[in-house]
PDB file of C-alpha atoms in Angstrom:
ATOM      1  CA  MET H   1     128.434  77.626  85.644  1.00 60.00           C
ATOM      2  CA  ASP H   2     128.701  73.972  86.589  1.00 71.00           C
ATOM      3  CA  THR H   3     125.691  71.823  87.540  1.00 74.00           C
ATOM      4  CA  LYS H   4     126.505  71.777  91.215  1.00 69.00           C
ATOM      5  CA  SER H   5     126.805  75.572  91.396  1.00 65.00           C
ATOM      6  CA  LYS H   6     123.639  76.063  89.465  1.00 67.00           C
ATOM      7  CA  THR H   7     121.757  73.668  91.808  1.00 77.00           C
ATOM      8  CA  GLN H   8     123.170  75.551  94.856  1.00 74.00           C
ATOM      9  CA  LEU H   9     122.143  78.859  93.376  1.00 71.00           C
ATOM     10  CA  GLU H  10     118.610  77.556  92.581  1.00 80.00           C
ATOM     11  CA  PHE H  11     118.329  76.289  96.199  1.00 84.00           C
ATOM     12  CA  LEU H  12     119.490  79.647  97.547  1.00 81.00           C
ATOM     13  CA  LEU H  13     117.017  81.632  95.393  1.00 81.00           C
ATOM     14  CA  ALA H  14     114.159  79.286  96.365  1.00 86.00           C
ATOM     15  CA  THR H  15     115.078  79.784  99.995  1.00 87.00           C
ATOM     16  CA  LEU H  16     115.161  83.546  99.707  1.00 86.00           C
ATOM     17  CA  ASP H  17     111.856  83.645  97.863  1.00 86.00           C
ATOM     18  CA  ASN H  18     110.135  81.881 100.717  1.00 87.00           C
ATOM     19  CA  LEU H  19     111.195  84.350 103.332  1.00 88.00           C
ATOM     20  CA  ASN H  20     108.631  86.891 104.743  1.00 88.00           C
ATOM     21  CA  ASP H  21     111.237  89.622 104.884  1.00 92.00           C
ATOM     22  CA  ALA H  22     112.038  91.726 101.808  1.00 91.00           C
ATOM     23  CA  ILE H  23     115.374  90.550 100.428  1.00 92.00           C
ATOM     24  CA  LEU H  24     117.379  92.650  98.017  1.00 91.00           C
ATOM     25  CA  VAL H  25     120.679  91.838  96.339  1.00 90.00           C
ATOM     26  CA  VAL H  26     122.648  94.898  95.099  1.00 90.00           C
ATOM     27  CA  ASP H  27     125.869  95.292  93.305  1.00 87.00           C
ATOM     28  CA  GLN H  28     128.689  97.539  94.429  1.00 84.00           C
ATOM     29  CA  ALA H  29     127.276 100.528  92.512  1.00 85.00           C
ATOM     30  CA  GLY H  30     124.016 100.146  94.427  1.00 85.00           C
ATOM     31  CA  LYS H  31     121.974  98.710  91.541  1.00 89.00           C
ATOM     32  CA  VAL H  32     119.205  96.319  92.732  1.00 90.00           C
ATOM     33  CA  LEU H  33     119.676  92.993  90.980  1.00 89.00           C
ATOM     34  CA  TYR H  34     117.186  90.827  92.815  1.00 89.00           C
ATOM     35  CA  THR H  35     114.139  91.032  95.020  1.00 90.00           C
ATOM     36  CA  ASN H  36     112.298  88.149  96.581  1.00 90.00           C
ATOM     37  CA  HIS H  37     108.519  87.420  97.062  1.00 90.00           C
ATOM     38  CA  GLY H  38     108.722  88.933 100.531  1.00 89.00           C
ATOM     39  CA  PHE H  39     109.558  92.305  98.828  1.00 89.00           C
ATOM     40  CA  GLU H  40     106.655  91.893  96.520  1.00 88.00           C
ATOM     41  CA  LYS H  41     104.265  91.248  99.483  1.00 86.00           C
ATOM     42  CA  LEU H  42     105.577  94.120 101.640  1.00 83.00           C
ATOM     43  CA  PHE H  43     106.622  96.887  99.316  1.00 83.00           C
ATOM     44  CA  LYS H  44     105.775  96.318  95.599  1.00 82.00           C
ATOM     45  CA  HIS H  45     102.353  97.938  95.997  1.00 79.00           C
ATOM     46  CA  LEU H  46     104.092 101.021  97.248  1.00 78.00           C
ATOM     47  CA  VAL H  47     107.114 101.375  95.006  1.00 79.00           C
ATOM     48  CA  GLY H  48     106.704  98.934  92.144  1.00 79.00           C
ATOM     49  CA  ASP H  49     109.458  96.768  90.830  1.00 83.00           C
ATOM     50  CA  ILE H  50     112.810  98.179  91.949  1.00 83.00           C
ATOM     51  CA  VAL H  51     115.085  95.652  90.100  1.00 85.00           C
ATOM     52  CA  GLU H  52     117.413  97.831  88.140  1.00 84.00           C
ATOM     53  CA  TRP H  53     116.989 100.807  90.579  1.00 85.00           C
ATOM     54  CA  THR H  54     120.195 102.447  91.654  1.00 85.00           C
ATOM     55  CA  PHE H  55     121.074 103.960  94.988  1.00 85.00           C
ATOM     56  CA  GLU H  56     120.542 107.382  93.334  1.00 86.00           C
ATOM     57  CA  LYS H  57     117.027 106.442  92.514  1.00 86.00           C
ATOM     58  CA  ILE H  58     116.312 105.091  96.017  1.00 86.00           C
ATOM     59  CA  ARG H  59     117.626 108.184  97.677  1.00 87.00           C
ATOM     60  CA  ALA H  60     115.531 110.341  95.343  1.00 88.00           C
ATOM     61  CA  GLU H  61     112.398 108.419  96.418  1.00 87.00           C
ATOM     62  CA  PHE H  62     112.839 108.187 100.137  1.00 89.00           C
ATOM     63  CA  ASP H  63     113.746 110.143 103.258  1.00 92.00           C
ATOM     64  CA  VAL H  64     115.099 108.147 106.221  1.00 94.00           C
ATOM     65  CA  TYR H  65     114.929 109.079 109.921  1.00 95.00           C
ATOM     66  CA  ASP H  66     116.313 107.338 112.997  1.00 94.00           C
ATOM     67  CA  MET H  67     114.007 106.139 115.730  1.00 92.00           C
ATOM     68  CA  ASN H  68     114.457 109.525 117.501  1.00 92.00           C
ATOM     69  CA  GLY H  69     113.067 111.350 114.484  1.00 91.00           C
ATOM     70  CA  GLN H  70     116.439 112.694 113.299  1.00 96.00           C
ATOM     71  CA  PHE H  71     116.796 112.988 109.529  1.00 96.00           C
ATOM     72  CA  LEU H  72     119.585 110.925 108.146  1.00 95.00           C
ATOM     73  CA  PRO H  73     121.438 112.117 105.043  1.00 95.00           C
ATOM     74  CA  PRO H  74     121.812 109.325 102.498  1.00 91.00           C
ATOM     75  CA  SER H  75     125.580 108.986 103.327  1.00 91.00           C
ATOM     76  CA  GLN H  76     124.494 107.649 106.746  1.00 92.00           C
ATOM     77  CA  TRP H  77     121.840 105.221 105.589  1.00 92.00           C
ATOM     78  CA  PRO H  78     122.540 101.525 106.463  1.00 92.00           C
ATOM     79  CA  PHE H  79     122.311 100.747 102.743  1.00 89.00           C
ATOM     80  CA  VAL H  80     125.503 102.737 102.146  1.00 89.00           C
ATOM     81  CA  ARG H  81     127.415 100.927 104.999  1.00 91.00           C
ATOM     82  CA  ILE H  82     126.251  97.589 103.593  1.00 91.00           C
ATOM     83  CA  MET H  83     127.514  98.480 100.104  1.00 87.00           C
ATOM     84  CA  GLN H  84     130.771  99.437 101.758  1.00 88.00           C
ATOM     85  CA  GLY H  85     131.105  95.796 102.952  1.00 88.00           C
ATOM     86  CA  LYS H  86     130.022  96.432 106.545  1.00 92.00           C
ATOM     87  CA  LYS H  87     127.481  94.336 108.400  1.00 94.00           C
ATOM     88  CA  VAL H  88     124.341  95.780 109.681  1.00 94.00           C
ATOM     89  CA  PHE H  89     122.138  93.910 112.122  1.00 94.00           C
ATOM     90  CA  GLN H  90     118.514  94.745 113.060  1.00 94.00           C
ATOM     91  CA  GLU H  91     118.789  98.556 112.869  1.00 94.00           C
ATOM     92  CA  LYS H  92     115.411 100.389 112.904  1.00 95.00           C
ATOM     93  CA  TYR H  93     114.461 103.394 110.875  1.00 95.00           C
ATOM     94  CA  LYS H  94     111.416 105.392 109.659  1.00 93.00           C
ATOM     95  CA  VAL H  95     111.131 105.791 105.942  1.00 92.00           C
ATOM     96  CA  ILE H  96     108.935 108.388 104.228  1.00 90.00           C
ATOM     97  CA  PHE H  97     108.075 108.326 100.599  1.00 86.00           C
ATOM     98  CA  LYS H  98     108.863 111.665  99.065  1.00 84.00           C
ATOM     99  CA  ALA H  99     106.121 111.324  96.395  1.00 79.00           C
ATOM    100  CA  ASP H 100     103.421 111.035  99.160  1.00 74.00           C
ATOM    101  CA  ASN H 101     104.783 112.127 102.560  1.00 71.00           C
ATOM    102  CA  LYS H 102     101.617 110.611 104.124  1.00 73.00           C
ATOM    103  CA  ILE H 103     103.030 107.238 103.479  1.00 77.00           C
ATOM    104  CA  SER H 104     105.669 106.186 105.963  1.00 85.00           C
ATOM    105  CA  LEU H 105     106.974 102.871 107.277  1.00 89.00           C
ATOM    106  CA  PHE H 106     109.022 101.721 110.178  1.00 93.00           C
ATOM    107  CA  ILE H 107     111.585  99.208 108.942  1.00 93.00           C
ATOM    108  CA  GLN H 108     114.262  96.977 110.425  1.00 95.00           C
ATOM    109  CA  ILE H 109     117.336  96.421 108.276  1.00 95.00           C
ATOM    110  CA  SER H 110     120.015  93.750 108.377  1.00 95.00           C
ATOM    111  CA  GLY H 111     122.604  92.983 105.715  1.00 94.00           C
ATOM    112  CA  GLY H 112     126.164  92.624 104.670  1.00 93.00           C
ATOM    113  CA  PRO H 113     128.527  91.674 101.947  1.00 91.00           C
ATOM    114  CA  ILE H 114     128.163  88.468  99.871  1.00 87.00           C
ATOM    115  CA  LYS H 115     131.541  86.786  99.480  1.00 79.00           C
ATOM    116  CA  GLN H 116     132.117  84.988  96.224  1.00 74.00           C
ATOM    117  CA  VAL H 117     134.998  82.599  95.647  1.00 75.00           C
ATOM    118  CA  ASN H 118     137.193  83.483  92.638  1.00 76.00           C
ATOM    119  CA  SER H 119     135.349  86.663  91.824  1.00 76.00           C
ATOM    120  CA  THR H 120     136.143  90.375  91.942  1.00 80.00           C
ATOM    121  CA  GLU H 121     132.439  91.372  91.730  1.00 82.00           C
ATOM    122  CA  LYS H 122     131.085  92.626  94.978  1.00 85.00           C
ATOM    123  CA  TYR H 123     127.446  92.114  96.039  1.00 88.00           C
ATOM    124  CA  SER H 124     125.450  92.828  99.192  1.00 90.00           C
ATOM    125  CA  LEU H 125     122.372  91.172 100.667  1.00 92.00           C
ATOM    126  CA  ILE H 126     119.847  93.470 102.421  1.00 93.00           C
ATOM    127  CA  SER H 127     116.944  92.183 104.455  1.00 94.00           C
ATOM    128  CA  VAL H 128     114.088  94.636 105.222  1.00 93.00           C
ATOM    129  CA  SER H 129     111.246  93.921 107.662  1.00 93.00           C
ATOM    130  CA  ASP H 130     108.143  96.055 107.896  1.00 93.00           C
ATOM    131  CA  ILE H 131     107.809  96.789 111.641  1.00 94.00           C
ATOM    132  CA  THR H 132     105.210  99.536 111.270  1.00 91.00           C
ATOM    133  CA  THR H 133     102.506  97.787 113.251  1.00 90.00           C
ATOM    134  CA  GLN H 134     104.851  96.907 116.150  1.00 91.00           C
ATOM    135  CA  GLU H 135     106.313 100.460 116.302  1.00 89.00           C
ATOM    136  CA  THR H 136     102.941 102.118 115.999  1.00 88.00           C
ATOM    137  CA  ASN H 137     101.545  99.952 118.837  1.00 90.00           C
ATOM    138  CA  TYR H 138     104.642 100.628 120.938  1.00 87.00           C
ATOM    139  CA  LEU H 139     104.158 104.482 120.411  1.00 85.00           C
ATOM    140  CA  LEU H 140     100.478 104.179 121.278  1.00 88.00           C
ATOM    141  CA  LEU H 141     101.284 102.297 124.460  1.00 89.00           C
ATOM    142  CA  GLN H 142     103.918 104.867 125.418  1.00 86.00           C
ATOM    143  CA  GLY H 143     101.262 107.628 125.042  1.00 85.00           C
ATOM    144  CA  ILE H 144      98.781 105.717 127.093  1.00 86.00           C
ATOM    145  CA  GLU H 145     101.390 105.148 129.840  1.00 86.00           C
ATOM    146  CA  GLU H 146     102.334 108.862 129.757  1.00 86.00           C
ATOM    147  CA  ASN H 147      98.741 109.832 130.140  1.00 84.00           C
ATOM    148  CA  TYR H 148      98.294 107.386 132.948  1.00 83.00           C
ATOM    149  CA  ARG H 149     101.331 108.687 134.733  1.00 81.00           C
ATOM    150  CA  LYS H 150     100.096 112.288 134.409  1.00 81.00           C
ATOM    151  CA  LEU H 151      96.624 111.479 135.634  1.00 79.00           C
ATOM    152  CA  PHE H 152      97.390 109.102 138.562  1.00 78.00           C
ATOM    153  CA  LEU H 153     101.055 109.307 139.542  1.00 74.00           C
ATOM    154  CA  ASP H 154     101.874 112.984 139.098  1.00 70.00           C
ATOM    155  CA  ASN H 155      98.561 114.142 140.659  1.00 68.00           C
ATOM    156  CA  PRO H 156      97.897 111.805 143.611  1.00 64.00           C
ATOM    157  CA  GLN H 157      94.450 112.406 145.161  1.00 62.00           C
TER     158      GLN H 157
END
């Protein structure tokens, strides 16, 4: 690797490390090659270090649901579409840890292929945001609104 390429790579990694979102770089087989400090802050306390994990390990550890509560088989996960070279932008899901189904998160995922000049290797970049607080508050407000509607609008005095 020449000096200019090395400097650009160091700049890119420093930039990714300073993002709040969890960033993962995976190879075409689904092996996690890199996670940033955002991953460490958001998820490492729950799942540990996932560098070297494969897609098989990830699907063994998690269940994924769409925002309507429908279970998604692993073949429909955004992770799979990203590894197939498709772009995903701000899709929301609920993730449940199989080891402790009391632990669940709402996440937002974006990602897509990383194009490399003069290389046959294929990599993907995945960005994961923990949106649990926002979604929990949203669901709470929906419940309050529904109760208000039942009490005051559906039963006018």
